[in-house]
CSV table of C-alpha atoms (C1' of nucleotides) in Angstrom, one decimal:
chain,number,residue,atom,x,y,z
A,1004,MET,CA,4.3,25.2,46.7
A,1005,LEU,CA,5.9,22.1,48.0
A,1006,THR,CA,8.6,21.5,50.6
A,1007,ILE,CA,11.7,19.7,49.9
A,1008,GLY,CA,10.3,16.8,51.9
A,1009,ALA,CA,7.1,16.8,49.9
A,1010,LEU,CA,8.9,16.9,46.7
A,1011,ALA,CA,11.2,14.0,47.7
A,1012,LYS,CA,8.1,11.9,48.6
A,1013,ARG,CA,6.4,12.8,45.2
A,1014,THR,CA,9.4,11.7,43.2
A,1015,GLY,CA,10.9,8.9,45.4
A,1016,THR,CA,14.0,10.8,46.0
A,1017,LYS,CA,15.9,11.4,49.1
A,1018,VAL,CA,16.0,14.8,50.4
A,1019,GLN,CA,19.7,15.0,50.4
A,1020,THR,CA,19.7,14.0,47.0
A,1021,ILE,CA,17.6,16.8,45.7
A,1022,ARG,CA,19.9,19.4,47.6
A,1023,TYR,CA,22.8,17.4,45.9
A,1024,TYR,CA,21.3,18.0,42.5
A,1025,GLU,CA,21.1,21.6,43.3
A,1026,THR,CA,24.7,22.0,44.3
A,1027,ILE,CA,25.8,20.4,41.0
A,1028,GLY,CA,23.4,22.8,39.1
A,1029,LEU,CA,21.1,20.0,37.9
A,1030,MET,CA,18.2,21.5,39.7
A,1031,PRO,CA,17.8,25.3,40.0
A,1032,GLU,CA,17.9,27.2,43.3
A,1033,PRO,CA,14.4,27.2,44.4
A,1034,ALA,CA,12.3,29.9,46.1
A,1035,ARG,CA,12.5,30.1,50.0
A,1036,SER,CA,10.2,30.8,52.7
A,1037,GLU,CA,10.6,33.7,55.0
A,1038,GLY,CA,12.7,31.4,57.3
A,1039,GLY,CA,14.8,30.2,54.5
A,1040,GLN,CA,13.2,26.7,53.6
A,1041,ARG,CA,13.1,25.6,49.9
A,1042,ARG,CA,9.8,25.8,48.3
A,1043,TYR,CA,9.3,24.1,44.9
A,1044,ASP,CA,6.7,24.6,42.3
A,1045,LEU,CA,5.4,22.2,39.7
A,1046,ALA,CA,7.9,23.0,37.0
A,1047,GLU,CA,10.5,22.0,39.4
A,1048,LEU,CA,8.6,18.7,40.4
A,1049,ASP,CA,8.5,17.9,36.5
A,1050,ARG,CA,12.1,18.5,36.3
A,1051,LEU,CA,13.0,16.2,39.1
A,1052,ALA,CA,10.7,13.6,37.8
A,1053,PHE,CA,12.6,13.7,34.6
A,1054,VAL,CA,15.9,13.5,36.2
A,1055,ARG,CA,14.8,10.6,38.3
A,1056,HIS,CA,13.4,8.7,35.5
A,1057,GLY,CA,16.5,9.2,33.5
A,1058,ARG,CA,18.6,7.7,36.2
A,1059,GLN,CA,16.2,4.6,36.6
A,1060,LEU,CA,17.0,4.2,32.9
A,1061,GLY,CA,20.7,4.2,33.8
A,1062,PHE,CA,21.5,7.5,32.1
A,1063,SER,CA,24.6,9.3,33.8
A,1064,LEU,CA,23.8,12.8,35.3
A,1065,ASP,CA,25.8,14.2,32.5
A,1066,ALA,CA,23.7,12.4,29.9
A,1067,ILE,CA,20.5,13.7,31.7
A,1068,ARG,CA,21.9,17.3,31.8
A,1069,ASP,CA,22.1,17.0,28.0
A,1070,LEU,CA,18.7,15.7,27.8
A,1071,LEU,CA,17.3,18.5,29.9
A,1072,ASP,CA,19.1,20.9,27.7
A,1073,LEU,CA,17.4,19.3,24.7
A,1074,ALA,CA,13.9,19.3,26.2
A,1075,ASP,CA,14.3,23.1,27.0
A,1076,ASN,CA,15.1,23.8,23.3
A,1077,PRO,CA,12.7,21.9,21.3
A,1078,ALA,CA,13.9,22.9,17.9
A,1079,GLN,CA,15.1,19.5,16.0
A,1080,SER,CA,16.3,18.0,19.3
A,1081,CYS,CA,15.3,14.6,18.3
A,1082,ALA,CA,18.3,13.4,16.5
A,1083,ASP,CA,20.5,14.4,19.5
A,1084,ALA,CA,18.3,12.9,22.1
A,1085,ASP,CA,18.1,9.8,19.9
A,1086,SER,CA,21.9,9.6,20.0
A,1087,ILE,CA,22.3,9.9,23.6
A,1088,ALA,CA,19.7,7.1,24.3
A,1089,GLN,CA,21.5,5.0,21.5
A,1090,ARG,CA,24.7,5.3,23.3
A,1091,GLN,CA,23.0,4.5,26.6
A,1092,LEU,CA,21.5,1.4,25.0
A,1093,LYS,CA,24.9,0.2,23.8
A,1094,GLN,CA,26.5,0.5,27.3
A,1095,VAL,CA,23.6,-1.5,28.8
A,1096,GLU,CA,24.1,-4.0,26.2
A,1097,ASP,CA,27.7,-4.3,26.7
A,1098,ARG,CA,27.1,-4.6,30.4
A,1099,ILE,CA,24.5,-7.4,29.9
A,1100,ALA,CA,26.9,-9.3,27.9
A,1101,ARG,CA,29.8,-9.1,30.4
A,1102,LEU,CA,27.6,-10.0,33.3
A,1103,GLN,CA,26.3,-13.0,31.3
A,1104,ALA,CA,29.9,-14.3,30.9
A,1105,LEU,CA,30.4,-13.9,34.6
A,1106,GLN,CA,27.2,-15.8,35.3
A,1107,PHE,CA,28.2,-18.6,33.2
A,1108,GLU,CA,31.6,-18.7,35.0
A,1109,LEU,CA,30.1,-18.5,38.4
A,1110,LYS,CA,27.5,-21.1,37.8
A,1111,ARG,CA,30.3,-23.6,36.6
A,1112,MET,CA,32.3,-22.9,39.5
A,1113,ILE,CA,29.4,-23.5,41.9
A,1114,SER,CA,28.1,-26.6,40.3
A,1115,ASP,CA,31.4,-28.2,40.2
A,1116,CYS,CA,31.8,-27.6,43.9
A,1117,GLY,CA,28.3,-28.4,45.5
A,1118,GLN,CA,28.2,-31.9,47.0
A,1119,ASP,CA,31.6,-33.5,47.6
A,1120,SER,CA,32.9,-32.1,51.0
A,1121,VAL,CA,36.4,-32.7,50.0
A,1122,ALA,CA,39.1,-30.2,50.9
A,1123,GLN,CA,39.5,-29.2,47.4
A,1124,CYS,CA,37.1,-26.3,46.8
A,1125,ARG,CA,36.4,-25.6,43.3
A,1126,VAL,CA,35.4,-22.0,44.0
A,1127,LEU,CA,38.8,-21.3,45.5
A,1128,GLU,CA,40.6,-23.5,42.9
A,1129,VAL,CA,39.1,-21.6,39.9
A,1130,LEU,CA,40.0,-18.3,41.5
A,1131,ARG,CA,43.5,-19.4,42.1
A,1132,ASN,CA,43.9,-20.6,38.4
A,1133,HIS,CA,42.4,-18.2,35.9
A,1134,SER,CA,43.2,-20.9,33.1
A,1135,GLU,CA,40.4,-22.9,34.3
A,1136,CYS,CA,38.0,-20.3,33.0
A,1137,LEU,CA,36.3,-20.9,29.8
A,1138,THR,CA,34.9,-17.3,28.9
A,1139,ASP,CA,36.6,-13.9,28.8
A,1140,HIS,CA,34.7,-12.5,31.8
A,1141,GLU,CA,36.6,-9.2,32.4
A,1142,VAL,CA,34.2,-6.6,33.9
A,1143,GLY,CA,34.1,-3.1,32.7
A,1144,SER,CA,33.4,0.0,34.7
A,1145,ASP,CA,29.9,0.1,36.1
A,1146,ARG,CA,29.9,3.5,37.3
A,1147,SER,CA,26.7,5.0,35.9
A,1148,ILE,CA,24.1,3.9,38.3
A,1149,GLY,CA,23.8,4.9,41.7
A,1150,SER,CA,22.0,3.3,44.6
B,59,MET,CA,62.1,-11.1,43.8
B,60,LEU,CA,59.9,-8.8,41.9
B,61,THR,CA,59.6,-5.0,41.9
B,62,ILE,CA,56.2,-3.6,42.2
B,63,GLY,CA,56.2,-2.7,38.4
B,64,ALA,CA,57.1,-6.3,37.5
B,65,LEU,CA,54.3,-7.5,39.7
B,66,ALA,CA,51.8,-5.1,38.4
B,67,LYS,CA,52.9,-6.2,34.8
B,68,ARG,CA,52.4,-9.9,35.5
B,69,THR,CA,49.0,-9.5,37.1
B,70,GLY,CA,47.6,-6.8,34.8
B,71,THR,CA,47.3,-4.5,37.7
B,72,LYS,CA,48.3,-0.8,38.1
B,73,VAL,CA,51.0,-0.1,40.4
B,74,GLN,CA,48.9,2.4,42.5
B,75,THR,CA,46.2,-0.3,42.7
B,76,ILE,CA,48.8,-2.8,44.5
B,77,ARG,CA,49.9,-0.1,47.0
B,78,TYR,CA,46.1,0.6,47.6
B,79,TYR,CA,45.5,-3.0,48.3
B,80,GLU,CA,48.3,-2.8,50.8
B,81,THR,CA,46.8,0.2,52.6
B,82,ILE,CA,43.5,-1.6,53.0
B,83,GLY,CA,45.3,-4.6,54.2
B,84,LEU,CA,44.3,-6.9,51.2
B,85,MET,CA,47.9,-7.5,50.4
B,86,PRO,CA,50.6,-7.8,53.0
B,87,GLU,CA,53.6,-5.3,53.6
B,88,PRO,CA,56.1,-6.7,51.4
B,89,ALA,CA,59.9,-7.0,52.0
B,90,ARG,CA,62.0,-3.8,50.9
B,91,SER,CA,65.2,-3.0,49.1
B,92,GLU,CA,68.0,-1.3,50.9
B,93,GLY,CA,66.6,2.0,49.3
B,94,GLY,CA,63.0,1.4,50.6
B,95,GLN,CA,61.4,-0.2,47.5
B,96,ARG,CA,59.0,-3.0,47.7
B,97,ARG,CA,60.2,-6.4,46.6
B,98,TYR,CA,57.6,-9.2,46.2
B,99,ASP,CA,57.8,-13.0,46.1
B,100,LEU,CA,55.9,-15.6,44.4
B,101,ALA,CA,53.4,-16.1,47.4
B,102,GLU,CA,52.5,-12.5,47.0
B,103,LEU,CA,52.1,-12.8,43.2
B,104,ASP,CA,49.7,-15.7,43.7
B,105,ARG,CA,47.7,-13.7,46.4
B,106,LEU,CA,47.3,-10.6,43.9
B,107,ALA,CA,46.4,-12.9,41.1
B,108,PHE,CA,43.7,-14.4,43.3
B,109,VAL,CA,42.4,-11.0,44.1
B,110,ARG,CA,42.4,-9.8,40.6
B,111,HIS,CA,40.6,-12.7,39.3
B,112,GLY,CA,38.0,-12.4,42.0
B,113,ARG,CA,37.6,-8.8,40.8
B,114,GLN,CA,37.1,-9.9,37.3
B,115,LEU,CA,34.5,-12.2,38.5
B,116,GLY,CA,32.7,-9.1,40.2
B,117,PHE,CA,33.4,-10.0,43.8
B,118,SER,CA,33.7,-7.1,46.1
B,119,LEU,CA,36.9,-6.5,47.8
B,120,ASP,CA,35.1,-7.5,51.1
B,121,ALA,CA,34.2,-10.9,49.6
B,122,ILE,CA,37.7,-11.5,48.3
B,123,ARG,CA,38.9,-11.0,51.8
B,124,ASP,CA,36.6,-13.5,53.1
B,125,LEU,CA,37.5,-15.9,50.3
B,126,LEU,CA,41.3,-15.3,50.9
B,127,ASP,CA,40.7,-16.3,54.7
B,128,LEU,CA,39.0,-19.2,53.7
B,129,ALA,CA,41.9,-20.3,51.2
B,130,ASP,CA,44.3,-19.6,54.0
B,131,ASN,CA,42.4,-22.2,56.4
B,132,PRO,CA,41.5,-24.9,54.3
B,133,ALA,CA,39.5,-27.1,56.8
B,134,GLN,CA,35.9,-27.3,55.3
B,135,SER,CA,36.0,-24.0,53.8
B,136,CYS,CA,34.0,-25.2,50.8
B,137,ALA,CA,30.6,-24.5,52.0
B,138,ASP,CA,31.4,-20.9,53.0
B,139,ALA,CA,33.3,-20.2,49.7
B,140,ASP,CA,30.4,-21.6,48.0
B,141,SER,CA,27.8,-19.4,49.7
B,142,ILE,CA,29.9,-16.3,49.0
B,143,ALA,CA,29.9,-17.4,45.3
B,144,GLN,CA,26.2,-18.1,45.3
B,145,ARG,CA,25.5,-14.6,46.8
B,146,GLN,CA,27.7,-13.2,44.0
B,147,LEU,CA,25.9,-15.2,41.3
B,148,LYS,CA,22.5,-14.0,42.6
B,149,GLN,CA,23.6,-10.4,42.5
B,150,VAL,CA,24.9,-10.8,38.9
B,151,GLU,CA,21.6,-12.2,37.9
B,152,ASP,CA,19.7,-9.6,39.5
B,153,ARG,CA,21.7,-7.0,37.8
B,154,ILE,CA,21.2,-8.8,34.4
B,155,ALA,CA,17.5,-8.8,34.8
B,156,ARG,CA,17.3,-5.1,35.6
B,157,LEU,CA,19.6,-4.4,32.9
B,158,GLN,CA,17.3,-6.3,30.5
B,159,ALA,CA,14.4,-4.3,31.5
B,160,LEU,CA,16.2,-1.2,30.8
B,161,GLN,CA,17.3,-2.6,27.4
B,162,PHE,CA,13.7,-3.3,26.4
B,163,GLU,CA,12.7,0.3,27.5
B,164,LEU,CA,15.4,2.0,25.6
B,165,LYS,CA,14.9,0.0,22.7
B,166,ARG,CA,11.3,0.7,22.5
B,167,MET,CA,11.9,4.6,23.1
B,168,ILE,CA,14.5,4.7,20.2
B,169,SER,CA,12.4,2.7,17.8
B,170,ASP,CA,9.5,4.9,18.4
B,171,CYS,CA,11.5,7.9,17.8
B,172,GLY,CA,13.7,7.2,14.7
B,173,GLN,CA,12.4,8.6,11.4
B,174,ASP,CA,9.8,11.1,11.9
B,175,SER,CA,11.5,14.5,12.4
B,176,VAL,CA,8.7,15.9,14.3
B,177,ALA,CA,9.4,18.2,17.1
B,178,GLN,CA,7.8,15.4,19.5
B,179,CYS,CA,10.6,13.4,20.4
B,180,ARG,CA,9.9,10.2,21.8
B,181,VAL,CA,12.9,9.9,23.9
B,182,LEU,CA,12.1,13.1,25.6
B,183,GLU,CA,8.6,12.3,25.9
B,184,VAL,CA,9.2,8.9,27.6
B,185,LEU,CA,11.6,10.6,30.2
B,186,ARG,CA,8.8,13.0,30.8
B,187,ASN,CA,6.0,10.4,31.5
B,188,HIS,CA,7.0,7.3,33.3
B,189,SER,CA,3.5,6.1,32.8
B,190,GLU,CA,4.5,5.3,29.3
B,191,CYS,CA,6.9,2.7,30.3
B,192,LEU,CA,5.9,-0.9,30.0
B,193,THR,CA,8.5,-2.4,32.4
B,194,ASP,CA,9.6,-1.9,36.0
B,195,HIS,CA,13.2,-0.7,35.1
B,196,GLU,CA,14.5,0.3,38.4
B,197,VAL,CA,18.2,-0.1,38.6
B,198,GLY,CA,19.7,-1.1,41.7
B,199,SER,CA,23.3,-0.4,43.2
B,200,ASP,CA,26.1,-1.4,40.9
B,201,ARG,CA,28.9,-0.8,43.2
B,202,SER,CA,31.0,-4.0,43.2
B,203,ILE,CA,32.9,-3.6,40.0
B,204,GLY,CA,35.6,-1.0,39.7
B,205,SER,CA,37.0,0.3,36.2
C,57,DC,C1',3.4,28.9,73.7
C,58,DT,C1',5.3,24.6,73.4
C,59,DT,C1',6.4,20.5,71.2
C,60,DG,C1',8.5,17.7,67.7
C,61,DA,C1',8.9,16.8,63.1
C,62,DA,C1',10.9,18.7,59.4
C,63,DC,C1',14.2,21.7,57.6
C,64,DC,C1',19.0,24.1,57.3
C,65,DT,C1',24.3,24.2,56.3
C,66,DC,C1',28.5,21.9,56.6
C,67,DT,C1',31.5,18.1,56.6
C,68,DA,C1',33.0,13.7,55.9
C,69,DG,C1',32.4,8.8,54.2
C,70,DT,C1',31.1,5.2,50.6
C,71,DC,C1',33.6,2.1,46.7
C,72,DG,C1',37.6,0.7,44.2
C,73,DC,C1',40.5,2.8,42.3
C,74,DT,C1',43.3,6.6,39.6
C,75,DG,C1',46.2,10.9,38.8
C,76,DA,C1',49.4,14.1,40.1
C,77,DA,C1',53.1,16.5,42.8
C,78,DG,C1',57.4,16.5,44.3
C,79,DG,C1',60.8,13.8,45.4
C,80,DG,C1',64.4,9.5,46.0
C,81,DT,C1',66.4,4.9,44.1
C,82,DT,C1',68.2,1.7,40.5
C,83,DT,C1',70.2,0.5,36.4
C,84,DA,C1',72.5,0.8,32.0
C,85,DT,C1',75.5,3.1,29.4
C,86,DC,C1',79.2,6.0,28.6
D,766,DG,C1',82.6,7.2,38.5
D,767,DA,C1',79.0,10.3,36.3
D,768,DT,C1',74.9,10.9,34.1
D,769,DA,C1',70.4,9.9,32.7
D,770,DA,C1',66.2,7.4,32.2
D,771,DA,C1',63.4,4.5,34.1
D,772,DC,C1',61.6,3.3,37.8
D,773,DC,C1',60.0,3.9,42.6
D,774,DC,C1',58.6,6.4,47.1
D,775,DT,C1',54.8,9.1,50.1
D,776,DT,C1',50.9,11.9,50.4
D,777,DC,C1',46.9,14.0,48.8
D,778,DA,C1',43.0,14.9,45.9
D,779,DG,C1',39.4,13.6,42.8
D,780,DC,C1',35.9,10.4,40.4
D,781,DG,C1',30.4,9.5,40.4
D,782,DA,C1',26.2,9.7,42.7
D,783,DC,C1',25.0,10.0,46.3
D,784,DT,C1',24.4,9.2,52.0
D,785,DA,C1',25.1,10.0,56.9
D,786,DG,C1',25.9,12.8,60.6
D,787,DA,C1',26.4,16.9,63.7
D,788,DG,C1',24.4,20.8,65.5
D,789,DG,C1',21.3,24.2,64.8
D,790,DT,C1',16.7,26.7,63.0
D,791,DT,C1',11.9,26.8,61.5
D,792,DC,C1',7.2,25.5,60.8
D,793,DA,C1',2.6,23.7,62.0
D,794,DA,C1',-0.3,21.5,65.2
D,795,DG,C1',-2.3,21.3,69.5
DNA sequence: CTTGAACCTCTAGTCGCTGAAGGGTTTATC
DNA sequence: GATAAACCCTTCAGCGACTAGAGGTTCAAG
């Protein structure tokens, strides 16, 4: 039986995060000690490890919830799990593309500035005039990854 | 004199977002009509365009606040603006690197699954066993870009 | 039996917006 | 001059995924 602190250490999670997962129903309500403290078993350790690993791979908590359901009902879950992962891959690839456009624009902005200490700063100039940009560097929502 | 709606349309911003920028002090309190509606002039249009462009380039509102201060005090602001942009570039490059590790891992996970409809799903398997991963695909905070 | 680390609940804050409720103003048309 | 539509106002709550803090309780070691 693990305390919440031990579980946190083993999975690289903060204690508060585990309690948060419990409040949103991602982790089950665990057993309690006589004094009311949470006690976890190995099944719960596995579940949390699964969740954290999903988070590290950028899955949203909703996606992880779906994947957990699939893992619990093993009958032909593969196609569903695959499509969730495909969706995640696509999101990751979209984000990479957008960030690369940003990277290009930022690099150009910085290298144009650099040495000459004239009052005309390229960085500020570029921000003032969008027309100076070469790429379409709009950034979409980046909400799925927490700290 | 522009209404808030006209300003929103011209800058591709939502009306609420402009009001939000005002509450956090990023946009000044504008003039008002007799009936109390906001009226903007061209200086305010420029400022909002600057802010939005900074957001498109992934700068946080705090970074944009600093850049606006620099733009207002033109004396040798170039080095400061440059270092803010450098920091932003580094963040973008870090995020790209992490996302590419994710992309690699997700692709591997998906391609290993694919055809064989056996109950053993690679996607779920990989999530269960972190040790199967080849890369260090930890994802950091992605807080700086809104929707 | 005492200490102190770890636990508990509850609430509020983070970031950058977004949406909605419940009104008031402006403008165009009749 | 009336009316209606389109716009605007304030205020508050919510998103996702946590994180931090206050103020109190429990547990394990010495």
